[in-house]
């Protein structure tokens, strides 16, 4: 028996369709168009692709997409000034600085300069604090997307044992908080965890957010578990031709799918949910900034 494949692409399309419809309601009821500003420093090819896709999907959702580019050698002060400018611009509801930024800039300083209400990446300590306190705030996009896929797959999560491998502020910690909020019993693992295999084997929900290709093996998965692979690792793929690469997750997908009841593939699992959740955050932020109840939009 083979597990069900959790189709992140399809879920993301459905989510974006609902966001577009809610955005149209916002426009017709209040005459407000959400605006998302993305700032890109330098010319990193992967970041260029992310930013282009974000722009396309933002416009498709009926929102205003603003793009700002700074040179690789721009000063940190210049970038922070740009962020302040966007903080003060009423037509901008969400601000995202594409990471990574060049080494001479402090990622943390940038995160803390963005107004928490416009922090659609959900990385500001104020938003992390809201999440840890079980309060409303901006939730980081990738963990939010992963949690939506888990809810969609399993429905009620209360009492399930969730094991999250990885404790970054970007993925591991927020997803653990989201699952705790759903009344899961949550175990967080990291590079110092002893008995990682045994801990993973006890998981009803196993989330991998590590960045090590296929770290989680077939015999680490409890029969019937739901496996969510957040990892994105680019490996050489000479079998596809010279210079070709492929994406693999943190889970041995071909092995784990034989044991799990459901599993996300890489690519096509959690990845596509990230931009959809960014748009959702932009819409939520727009409502919060204009004192509009999000529930009014029929989402
Ligand atoms: P980080 O490098 O920030 O964190 C990795 C985590 O894995 C750390 O907590 C680390 O532990 C832990 N870890 C490292 N080695 C081991 C090990 N051998 N056993 C157990 N735990 C280990 O990565 P991110 O959280 O930013 O990203 C994780 C993965 O998710 C990456 O593959 C990344 O590409 C992907 N990703 C995908 C996104 C998307 O789908 N759009 C978005 C963001 C990330 P410690 O804290 O002890 O060092």
Tab-separated table of C-alpha atoms and ligand atoms in Angstrom:
chain	number	residue	atom	x	y	z
A	1	UNK	CA	0.000	0.000	0.000
A	2	UNK	CA	1.231	3.422	-0.867
A	3	UNK	CA	0.376	6.688	0.924
A	4	UNK	CA	-1.693	9.495	-0.567
A	5	UNK	CA	0.239	12.319	-2.176
A	6	UNK	CA	-0.692	15.703	-0.672
A	7	UNK	CA	-1.006	17.998	-3.678
A	8	UNK	CA	0.360	21.392	-2.601
A	9	UNK	CA	0.025	22.822	-6.088
A	10	UNK	CA	-3.713	22.158	-6.213
A	11	UNK	CA	-4.218	23.423	-2.654
A	12	UNK	CA	-2.287	26.597	-3.488
A	13	UNK	CA	-4.403	27.219	-6.606
A	14	UNK	CA	-7.609	26.805	-4.541
A	15	UNK	CA	-6.267	29.131	-1.848
A	16	UNK	CA	-5.243	31.802	-4.380
A	17	UNK	CA	-8.696	31.604	-6.008
A	18	UNK	CA	-10.343	32.247	-2.613
A	19	UNK	CA	-7.922	35.118	-1.917
A	20	UNK	CA	-8.730	36.695	-5.293
A	21	UNK	CA	-12.433	36.520	-4.603
A	22	UNK	CA	-11.988	38.055	-1.120
A	23	UNK	CA	-9.761	40.777	-2.635
A	24	UNK	CA	-12.505	41.591	-5.141
A	25	UNK	CA	-14.985	41.860	-2.252
A	26	UNK	CA	-12.607	44.231	-0.454
A	27	UNK	CA	-12.353	46.403	-3.571
A	28	UNK	CA	-16.065	46.532	-4.277
A	29	UNK	CA	-17.111	47.093	-0.635
A	30	UNK	CA	-14.388	49.518	0.442
A	31	UNK	CA	-12.555	50.627	-2.716
A	32	UNK	CA	-9.271	49.336	-1.281
A	33	UNK	CA	-6.673	47.424	-3.316
A	34	UNK	CA	-4.029	45.633	-1.202
A	35	UNK	CA	-0.456	46.594	-2.082
A	36	UNK	CA	2.535	44.294	-1.601
A	37	UNK	CA	6.043	45.764	-1.861
A	38	UNK	CA	8.993	43.452	-2.461
A	39	UNK	CA	12.558	44.714	-2.069
A	40	UNK	CA	15.371	42.833	-3.760
A	41	UNK	CA	19.031	43.582	-3.082
A	42	UNK	CA	21.522	42.366	-5.702
A	43	UNK	CA	21.008	39.906	-8.565
A	44	UNK	CA	20.890	36.451	-6.977
A	45	UNK	CA	19.315	34.301	-9.755
A	46	UNK	CA	17.143	32.214	-7.357
A	47	UNK	CA	15.871	35.379	-5.626
A	48	UNK	CA	15.115	36.945	-9.034
A	49	UNK	CA	12.877	33.954	-9.864
A	50	UNK	CA	11.105	34.102	-6.474
A	51	UNK	CA	10.490	37.838	-6.812
A	52	UNK	CA	9.197	37.493	-10.377
A	53	UNK	CA	6.767	34.725	-9.337
A	54	UNK	CA	5.592	36.736	-6.354
A	55	UNK	CA	4.896	39.714	-8.643
A	56	UNK	CA	2.917	37.606	-11.123
A	57	UNK	CA	0.821	35.892	-8.453
A	58	UNK	CA	0.198	39.157	-6.576
A	59	UNK	CA	-1.250	40.744	-9.709
A	60	UNK	CA	-3.255	37.598	-10.526
A	61	UNK	CA	-4.862	37.873	-7.073
A	62	UNK	CA	-6.010	41.407	-7.941
A	63	UNK	CA	-3.445	43.133	-5.720
A	64	UNK	CA	-0.958	45.897	-6.463
A	65	UNK	CA	2.597	44.592	-6.820
A	66	UNK	CA	5.475	47.012	-6.200
A	67	UNK	CA	9.074	45.988	-6.793
A	68	UNK	CA	12.159	47.842	-5.580
A	69	UNK	CA	15.705	46.907	-6.494
A	70	UNK	CA	18.912	47.916	-4.761
A	71	UNK	CA	22.430	47.204	-5.993
A	72	UNK	CA	24.446	44.395	-4.370
A	73	UNK	CA	26.745	47.034	-2.818
A	74	UNK	CA	23.953	49.304	-1.527
A	75	UNK	CA	24.483	50.287	2.102
A	76	UNK	CA	22.405	48.842	4.907
A	77	UNK	CA	21.311	52.410	5.706
A	78	UNK	CA	19.899	52.780	2.190
A	79	UNK	CA	17.894	49.599	2.555
A	80	UNK	CA	16.576	50.575	6.000
A	81	UNK	CA	15.562	53.990	4.617
A	82	UNK	CA	13.639	52.246	1.829
A	83	UNK	CA	11.866	50.072	4.403
A	84	UNK	CA	10.978	53.173	6.494
A	85	UNK	CA	9.611	54.846	3.368
A	86	UNK	CA	7.403	51.810	2.688
A	87	UNK	CA	6.340	51.714	6.364
A	88	UNK	CA	5.019	55.276	5.899
A	89	UNK	CA	3.379	54.694	2.509
A	90	UNK	CA	-0.371	54.122	2.927
A	91	UNK	CA	-0.674	52.377	-0.442
A	92	UNK	CA	1.699	49.666	0.813
A	93	UNK	CA	0.043	47.098	3.086
A	94	UNK	CA	2.720	44.403	3.058
A	95	UNK	CA	6.526	44.645	2.926
A	96	UNK	CA	8.850	41.802	2.096
A	97	UNK	CA	12.618	42.054	1.818
A	98	UNK	CA	13.839	39.086	-0.197
A	99	UNK	CA	16.382	37.061	1.788
A	100	UNK	CA	19.237	36.333	1.735
A	101	UNK	CA	20.613	39.871	1.676
A	102	UNK	CA	24.339	40.569	1.094
A	103	UNK	CA	26.613	39.758	4.038
A	104	UNK	CA	27.226	43.413	4.973
A	105	UNK	CA	23.543	43.765	5.923
A	106	UNK	CA	21.929	42.476	9.126
A	107	UNK	CA	18.881	40.344	8.365
A	108	UNK	CA	17.631	40.795	11.941
A	109	UNK	CA	17.906	44.605	11.751
A	110	UNK	CA	15.883	44.588	8.528
A	111	UNK	CA	13.204	42.335	10.033
A	112	UNK	CA	12.908	44.605	13.071
A	113	UNK	CA	12.622	47.765	10.931
A	114	UNK	CA	9.501	46.538	9.106
A	115	UNK	CA	6.299	47.638	10.881
A	116	UNK	CA	4.806	44.510	12.524
A	117	UNK	CA	1.442	45.301	10.880
A	118	UNK	CA	3.090	45.253	7.426
A	119	UNK	CA	5.379	42.292	8.186
A	120	UNK	CA	3.756	39.810	5.788
A	121	UNK	CA	6.706	37.419	6.204
A	122	UNK	CA	5.744	37.152	9.885
A	123	UNK	CA	9.351	37.283	11.072
A	124	UNK	CA	9.246	40.374	13.326
A	125	UNK	CA	9.735	39.414	17.000
A	126	UNK	CA	6.379	41.076	17.769
A	127	UNK	CA	4.628	38.677	15.402
A	128	UNK	CA	6.668	35.707	16.668
A	129	UNK	CA	5.561	36.738	20.176
A	130	UNK	CA	1.893	36.888	19.149
A	131	UNK	CA	2.173	33.401	17.669
A	132	UNK	CA	3.907	32.015	20.766
A	133	UNK	CA	1.174	33.603	22.907
A	134	UNK	CA	-1.598	32.113	20.777
A	135	UNK	CA	-2.674	35.611	19.652
A	136	UNK	CA	-3.542	37.001	16.216
A	137	UNK	CA	-0.603	38.287	14.169
A	138	UNK	CA	1.287	37.685	10.941
A	139	UNK	CA	2.286	34.014	10.663
A	140	UNK	CA	5.360	33.090	8.556
A	141	UNK	CA	4.236	31.884	5.131
A	142	UNK	CA	5.875	28.472	4.698
A	143	UNK	CA	4.854	27.079	8.117
A	144	UNK	CA	1.382	28.543	7.623
A	145	UNK	CA	1.153	26.723	4.277
A	146	UNK	CA	2.404	23.475	5.821
A	147	UNK	CA	-0.174	23.736	8.635
A	148	UNK	CA	-2.981	24.339	6.117
A	149	UNK	CA	-1.974	21.184	4.234
A	150	UNK	CA	-1.963	19.180	7.478
A	151	UNK	CA	-5.434	20.483	8.435
A	152	UNK	CA	-6.759	19.808	4.951
A	153	UNK	CA	-5.411	16.239	5.097
A	154	UNK	CA	-6.308	15.243	8.650
A	155	UNK	CA	-9.088	17.596	9.785
A	156	UNK	CA	-9.069	17.376	13.585
A	157	UNK	CA	-5.518	17.310	14.959
A	158	UNK	CA	-6.296	17.337	18.673
A	159	UNK	CA	-4.176	14.900	20.682
A	160	UNK	CA	-1.970	13.812	17.776
A	161	UNK	CA	1.760	13.610	18.362
A	162	UNK	CA	3.560	15.998	16.002
A	163	UNK	CA	7.326	15.789	15.655
A	164	UNK	CA	8.982	18.794	13.998
A	165	UNK	CA	12.590	18.287	12.928
A	166	UNK	CA	14.205	21.748	12.730
A	167	UNK	CA	13.887	24.757	15.063
A	168	UNK	CA	14.525	27.789	12.861
A	169	UNK	CA	12.545	31.007	13.395
A	170	UNK	CA	11.512	30.775	9.728
A	171	UNK	CA	10.028	27.267	9.715
A	172	UNK	CA	10.534	24.877	12.649
A	173	UNK	CA	9.466	27.042	15.614
A	174	UNK	CA	6.386	28.611	13.945
A	175	UNK	CA	5.079	25.294	12.665
A	176	UNK	CA	5.493	23.814	16.137
A	177	UNK	CA	3.473	26.746	17.545
A	178	UNK	CA	0.749	26.313	14.930
A	179	UNK	CA	0.433	22.600	15.709
A	180	UNK	CA	0.362	23.326	19.437
A	181	UNK	CA	-2.481	25.754	18.784
A	182	UNK	CA	-4.306	22.835	17.117
A	183	UNK	CA	-3.865	20.861	20.365
A	184	UNK	CA	-1.212	18.509	19.061
A	185	UNK	CA	1.401	17.197	21.487
A	186	UNK	CA	4.506	18.678	19.912
A	187	UNK	CA	8.125	17.516	20.049
A	188	UNK	CA	10.769	19.763	18.457
A	189	UNK	CA	14.008	18.096	17.304
A	190	UNK	CA	17.266	19.702	16.191
A	191	UNK	CA	20.906	18.923	15.523
A	192	UNK	CA	21.580	17.968	19.172
A	193	UNK	CA	18.563	15.690	19.551
A	194	UNK	CA	19.414	12.189	20.730
A	195	UNK	CA	17.433	9.243	19.344
A	196	UNK	CA	16.129	11.250	16.379
A	197	UNK	CA	15.004	8.091	14.572
A	198	UNK	CA	13.032	6.805	17.584
A	199	UNK	CA	11.412	10.215	18.117
A	200	UNK	CA	10.387	10.412	14.458
A	201	UNK	CA	8.969	6.866	14.710
A	202	UNK	CA	6.569	8.053	17.414
A	203	UNK	CA	5.077	10.815	15.224
A	204	UNK	CA	1.507	10.840	13.929
A	205	UNK	CA	2.535	14.001	12.063
A	206	UNK	CA	6.182	14.210	11.022
A	207	UNK	CA	7.440	17.576	9.739
A	208	UNK	CA	10.951	17.798	8.269
A	209	UNK	CA	12.497	21.291	8.028
A	210	UNK	CA	16.210	20.622	8.146
A	211	UNK	CA	17.946	21.242	4.831
A	212	UNK	CA	19.675	17.828	4.642
A	213	UNK	CA	18.681	15.803	1.572
A	214	UNK	CA	16.670	12.669	2.495
A	215	UNK	CA	17.743	12.714	6.155
A	216	UNK	CA	14.439	11.076	7.197
A	217	UNK	CA	14.470	7.450	6.079
A	218	UNK	CA	11.692	4.991	5.355
A	219	UNK	CA	12.248	3.157	8.662
A	220	UNK	CA	11.935	6.452	10.639
A	221	UNK	CA	8.261	6.769	9.681
A	222	UNK	CA	5.456	5.344	11.830
A	223	UNK	CA	2.990	3.321	9.734
A	224	UNK	CA	0.038	5.563	8.833
A	225	UNK	CA	1.793	8.838	9.724
A	226	UNK	CA	1.317	12.078	7.803
A	227	UNK	CA	4.686	13.295	6.517
A	228	UNK	CA	5.262	16.950	5.629
A	229	UNK	CA	8.549	17.643	3.885
A	230	UNK	CA	9.461	21.337	3.976
A	231	UNK	CA	13.037	20.760	2.793
A	232	UNK	CA	14.193	22.035	-0.585
A	233	UNK	CA	17.654	20.801	-1.573
A	234	UNK	CA	19.116	21.237	-5.033
A	235	UNK	CA	21.345	18.337	-6.072
A	236	UNK	CA	23.331	17.605	-9.227
A	237	UNK	CA	21.455	15.265	-11.546
A	238	UNK	CA	23.917	14.015	-14.178
A	239	UNK	CA	21.345	11.350	-15.146
A	240	UNK	CA	19.191	14.212	-16.549
A	241	UNK	CA	22.060	15.571	-18.618
A	242	UNK	CA	25.258	17.572	-18.120
A	243	UNK	CA	24.920	20.418	-15.639
A	244	UNK	CA	21.331	19.462	-14.749
A	245	UNK	CA	20.020	19.613	-11.182
A	246	UNK	CA	17.002	18.276	-9.306
A	247	UNK	CA	15.139	19.213	-6.127
A	248	UNK	CA	14.820	16.744	-3.267
A	249	UNK	CA	13.327	17.136	0.176
A	250	UNK	CA	14.564	16.209	3.646
A	251	UNK	CA	12.638	12.917	3.476
A	252	UNK	CA	13.421	9.795	1.438
A	253	UNK	CA	10.163	10.202	-0.473
A	254	UNK	CA	10.175	6.878	-2.354
A	255	UNK	CA	10.739	4.948	0.874
A	256	UNK	CA	8.471	7.004	3.162
A	257	UNK	CA	5.476	6.920	0.815
A	258	UNK	CA	5.289	3.138	1.341
A	259	UNK	CA	4.809	3.595	5.097
A	260	UNK	CA	2.992	6.943	5.498
A	261	UNK	CA	-0.744	7.409	5.042
A	262	UNK	CA	-0.055	10.723	3.287
A	263	UNK	CA	3.024	12.673	2.263
A	264	UNK	CA	3.989	15.921	0.523
A	265	UNK	CA	6.254	15.587	-2.536
A	266	UNK	CA	9.212	17.860	-3.326
A	267	UNK	CA	8.653	19.802	-5.502
A	268	UNK	CA	4.871	20.328	-5.514
A	269	UNK	CA	4.175	19.961	-1.779
A	270	UNK	CA	4.710	22.728	0.764
A	271	UNK	CA	6.631	24.977	-1.672
A	272	UNK	CA	3.658	26.265	-3.727
A	273	UNK	CA	1.757	27.170	-0.528
A	274	UNK	CA	4.339	29.798	0.463
A	275	UNK	CA	3.373	32.540	-2.010
A	276	UNK	CA	-0.336	31.795	-1.548
A	277	UNK	CA	0.098	32.389	2.204
A	278	UNK	CA	2.051	35.576	1.492
A	279	UNK	CA	-0.973	36.872	-0.421
A	280	UNK	CA	-3.263	35.765	2.398
A	281	UNK	CA	-1.104	37.689	4.884
A	282	UNK	CA	-1.211	40.769	2.636
A	283	UNK	CA	-4.996	40.626	2.593
A	284	UNK	CA	-5.174	40.107	6.375
A	285	UNK	CA	-2.715	43.001	6.899
A	286	UNK	CA	-4.777	45.288	4.631
A	287	UNK	CA	-7.905	44.544	6.659
A	288	UNK	CA	-6.111	45.116	9.974
A	289	UNK	CA	-4.672	48.456	8.783
A	290	UNK	CA	-8.122	49.648	7.701
A	291	UNK	CA	-10.062	48.321	10.709
A	292	UNK	CA	-12.019	45.909	8.523
A	293	UNK	CA	-13.079	42.521	9.894
A	294	UNK	CA	-11.419	39.886	7.684
A	295	UNK	CA	-14.501	37.677	8.070
A	296	UNK	CA	-16.530	40.326	6.187
A	297	UNK	CA	-14.729	39.413	2.963
A	298	UNK	CA	-16.390	35.997	2.728
A	299	UNK	CA	-13.092	34.151	2.764
B	1	LIG	P1	17.869	26.317	8.971
B	1	LIG	O1	19.213	25.932	8.450
B	1	LIG	O2	17.648	27.690	9.460
B	1	LIG	O3	17.469	25.314	10.139
B	1	LIG	C1	17.694	23.950	10.022
B	1	LIG	C2	17.286	23.251	11.287
B	1	LIG	O4	17.585	21.857	11.136
B	1	LIG	C3	18.045	23.733	12.530
B	1	LIG	O5	17.150	23.895	13.603
B	1	LIG	C4	19.044	22.613	12.807
B	1	LIG	O6	19.319	22.393	14.169
B	1	LIG	C5	18.296	21.408	12.277
B	1	LIG	N1	19.233	20.339	11.917
B	1	LIG	C6	20.376	20.436	11.190
B	1	LIG	N2	20.972	19.228	11.067
B	1	LIG	C7	20.186	18.359	11.751
B	1	LIG	C8	20.276	16.975	11.995
B	1	LIG	N3	21.282	16.228	11.535
B	1	LIG	N4	19.287	16.397	12.725
B	1	LIG	C9	18.248	17.135	13.210
B	1	LIG	N5	18.123	18.444	12.990
B	1	LIG	C10	19.074	19.064	12.278
B	1	LIG	O7	16.850	25.967	7.789
B	1	LIG	P2	15.342	26.512	7.518
B	1	LIG	O8	14.493	26.208	8.683
B	1	LIG	O9	15.406	27.887	6.999
B	1	LIG	O10	14.924	25.588	6.286
B	1	LIG	C11	14.787	24.186	6.425
B	1	LIG	C12	14.492	23.593	5.047
B	1	LIG	O11	13.285	24.127	4.561
B	1	LIG	C13	15.564	23.918	4.006
B	1	LIG	O12	15.702	22.801	3.133
B	1	LIG	C14	14.964	25.066	3.238
B	1	LIG	O13	15.413	25.147	1.899
B	1	LIG	C15	13.487	24.713	3.269
B	1	LIG	N6	12.604	25.876	3.128
B	1	LIG	C16	11.573	25.793	2.240
B	1	LIG	C17	10.728	26.857	2.039
B	1	LIG	C18	9.611	26.743	1.067
B	1	LIG	O14	9.058	25.698	0.859
B	1	LIG	N7	9.211	27.780	0.421
B	1	LIG	C19	10.918	28.126	2.768
B	1	LIG	C20	11.935	28.058	3.778
B	1	LIG	C21	12.776	26.979	3.930
B	1	LIG	P3	20.115	23.475	15.086
B	1	LIG	O15	19.111	24.538	15.406
B	1	LIG	O16	20.526	22.683	16.269
B	1	LIG	O17	21.255	23.973	14.252
